[in-house]
Coordinates of C-alpha atoms in Angstrom, one line a residue:
X918 CA -20.8 6.5 -0.6
X919 CA -19.5 4.4 2.2
X920 CA -18.0 6.4 4.8
X921 CA -13.9 5.3 4.9
X922 CA -12.8 4.2 8.4
X923 CA -9.3 3.5 8.1
X924 CA -7.2 4.5 5.3
X925 CA -3.4 2.7 5.9
X926 CA -1.2 5.5 3.5
X927 CA -1.5 9.0 2.7
X928 CA -0.1 8.5 -0.2
X929 CA 0.3 12.3 -1.4
X930 CA 2.5 13.3 1.4
X931 CA 5.0 10.1 -0.1
X932 CA 4.6 11.1 -3.9
X933 CA 4.7 14.4 -3.0
X934 CA 8.9 13.7 -1.3
X935 CA 9.7 11.2 -3.8
X936 CA 8.5 13.2 -6.9
X937 CA 11.0 16.2 -5.6
X938 CA 14.1 13.7 -5.1
X939 CA 13.3 12.3 -8.3
X940 CA 12.9 15.4 -10.4
X941 CA 15.6 17.2 -9.0
X942 CA 18.0 13.8 -9.8
X943 CA 15.6 14.2 -13.3
X944 CA 17.0 17.4 -13.9
X945 CA 20.1 17.1 -13.9
X946 CA 19.9 13.1 -16.2
X947 CA 18.0 15.6 -18.5
X948 CA 20.8 18.1 -18.0
X949 CA 22.8 15.1 -19.2
X950 CA 21.2 14.2 -22.0
X951 CA 20.6 17.5 -23.6
X952 CA 24.9 18.1 -23.1
X953 CA 25.1 15.1 -24.9
X954 CA 23.1 16.2 -28.2
X955 CA 25.3 18.9 -28.5
X956 CA 27.9 16.2 -29.4
X957 CA 27.6 16.0 -33.8
X958 CA 27.6 12.0 -33.3
X959 CA 25.5 9.0 -33.4
X960 CA 26.8 8.5 -29.3
X961 CA 25.5 11.5 -28.3
X962 CA 22.0 11.5 -29.3
X963 CA 21.8 7.7 -28.1
X964 CA 23.2 8.9 -24.8
X965 CA 20.5 11.4 -25.2
X966 CA 18.1 8.4 -25.4
X967 CA 19.3 6.8 -22.5
X968 CA 19.1 9.5 -20.2
X969 CA 15.9 10.0 -21.6
X970 CA 14.6 6.6 -20.9
X971 CA 16.2 5.9 -17.3
X972 CA 13.9 9.5 -16.1
X973 CA 11.1 7.4 -17.3
X974 CA 12.0 4.8 -16.3
X975 CA 12.0 6.5 -12.7
X976 CA 9.2 8.1 -12.4
X977 CA 6.9 4.9 -13.0
X978 CA 9.3 3.5 -10.1
X979 CA 7.9 5.3 -8.3
X980 CA 4.9 6.0 -9.2
X981 CA 4.4 2.0 -9.5
X982 CA 6.0 2.0 -5.9
X983 CA 3.9 4.4 -3.8
X984 CA 1.0 2.9 -4.8
X985 CA 0.3 0.6 -1.9
X986 CA -3.3 1.4 -0.1
X987 CA -5.5 -0.3 2.5
X988 CA -8.9 1.3 3.3
X989 CA -11.8 0.3 5.3
X990 CA -15.3 1.8 5.0
X991 CA -18.8 0.6 5.1
X992 CA -19.1 -1.2 2.0
X993 CA -15.7 -3.3 2.8
X994 CA -11.7 -3.6 2.2
X995 CA -10.0 -1.6 -0.5
X996 CA -6.0 -2.7 -0.7
X997 CA -4.4 -1.2 -3.9
X998 CA -1.0 -3.7 -4.7
X999 CA 2.3 -2.7 -6.4
X1000 CA 0.1 -3.9 -9.6
X1001 CA -3.3 -5.2 -8.8
X1002 CA -6.4 -3.9 -6.3
X1003 CA -8.4 -5.7 -4.9
X1004 CA -11.9 -4.4 -3.4
X1005 CA -13.6 -6.4 -1.5
X1006 CA -17.1 -6.9 0.2
X1007 CA -18.2 -6.8 3.7
X1008 CA -19.8 -10.6 1.9
X1009 CA -17.3 -11.9 0.6
X1010 CA -15.0 -11.5 4.0
X1011 CA -14.8 -14.7 6.0
X1012 CA -12.0 -13.7 8.9
X1013 CA -9.1 -11.4 9.0
X1014 CA -6.0 -12.0 10.7
X1015 CA -2.1 -10.2 11.3
X1016 CA 0.4 -12.5 10.0
X1017 CA 3.3 -12.8 12.3
X1018 CA 6.1 -13.4 8.5
X1019 CA 9.3 -12.4 8.5
X1020 CA 9.0 -10.1 5.2
X1021 CA 5.1 -9.3 5.7
X1022 CA 4.6 -9.4 9.9
X1023 CA 2.1 -7.2 11.1
X1024 CA -0.2 -7.5 8.0
X1025 CA -3.4 -7.5 7.6
X1026 CA -4.7 -10.3 6.1
X1027 CA -8.2 -11.1 4.5
X1028 CA -9.3 -14.5 4.8
X1029 CA -12.0 -14.9 1.8
X1030 CA -15.5 -17.5 2.0
X1031 CA -14.9 -17.9 -2.0
X1032 CA -12.3 -19.6 -2.9
X1033 CA -12.5 -21.1 0.5
X1034 CA -9.3 -20.1 2.2
X1035 CA -7.8 -17.7 -0.2
X1036 CA -5.8 -15.1 1.4
X1037 CA -4.7 -11.5 0.9
X1038 CA -2.1 -10.3 2.6
X1039 CA -2.2 -6.2 2.6
X1040 CA 1.3 -5.3 1.8
X1041 CA 0.7 -1.4 2.8
X1042 CA -0.1 -2.7 6.8
X1043 CA 3.1 -4.2 7.5
X1044 CA 5.3 -3.7 9.8
X1045 CA 7.9 -2.2 7.4
X1046 CA 5.8 0.5 6.4
X1047 CA 4.5 1.5 9.4
X1048 CA 7.1 4.8 10.0
X1049 CA 5.3 6.1 5.9
X1050 CA 1.8 5.5 8.8
X1051 CA 2.9 8.1 10.4
X1052 CA 3.0 5.2 14.3
X1053 CA 5.2 4.9 16.6
X1054 CA 6.6 1.4 15.8
X1055 CA 9.2 1.7 19.0
X1056 CA 5.8 0.7 21.4
X1057 CA 4.8 -2.5 19.7
X1058 CA 5.1 -5.9 21.1
X1059 CA 5.7 -9.2 18.6
X1060 CA 3.3 -9.4 15.8
X1061 CA 2.2 -12.6 16.9
X1062 CA 0.2 -11.7 20.2
X1063 CA -0.4 -7.7 19.7
X1064 CA -2.5 -6.4 16.6
X1065 CA -2.0 -3.4 14.8
X1066 CA -3.9 -0.4 14.2
X1067 CA -4.7 -0.7 10.4
X1068 CA -5.9 -5.2 11.5
X1069 CA -7.3 -3.6 14.4
X1070 CA -10.0 -1.2 12.3
X1071 CA -10.8 -4.1 9.5
X1072 CA -11.6 -6.2 12.3
X1073 CA -13.7 -3.4 14.6
X1074 CA -15.1 -2.7 10.5
X1075 CA -16.7 -6.0 10.4
X1076 CA -17.4 -6.8 13.4
X1077 CA -19.9 -3.1 12.5
X1078 CA -20.5 -5.6 9.6
X1079 CA -22.1 -8.3 10.8
X1080 CA -23.8 -6.9 13.7
X1081 CA -25.9 -5.0 12.0
X1082 CA -26.3 -7.3 9.0
X1083 CA -27.2 -10.2 11.3
X1084 CA -30.7 -7.8 12.5

């Protein structure tokens, strides 16, 4: 089992907080749906069905929206995005960079050996997610000049693996 060196987001607390908000509002919507069922018409049944669909959609959006992860361990990187996950071994990594693009500023970018030059951006490491990671973003400089904590952790782990594999 590989030792985890860095984990960008601990989604348990985020899901718990979001679950409280979504859960409370879902109870309100389900209560309205139950009241609609007391109507003796098709409109009441359809309204209750719409309420149920809104609750299910809200729960699915919360679960998918809180999936972002970035984990650095001795064997490689794990990048979990909203829909897709990537497990990248250190052998596959050419270099780790940091982007300064507007939407993904400060995000760690993994450049792969095969296919040559393929870039995967870790969405959990963007500056926009810094508050969820518990980082103080007020002390940061420009992402073009200053490496963020997730990028530094990934670069250090990659260098450690390169040093051990060259012996």
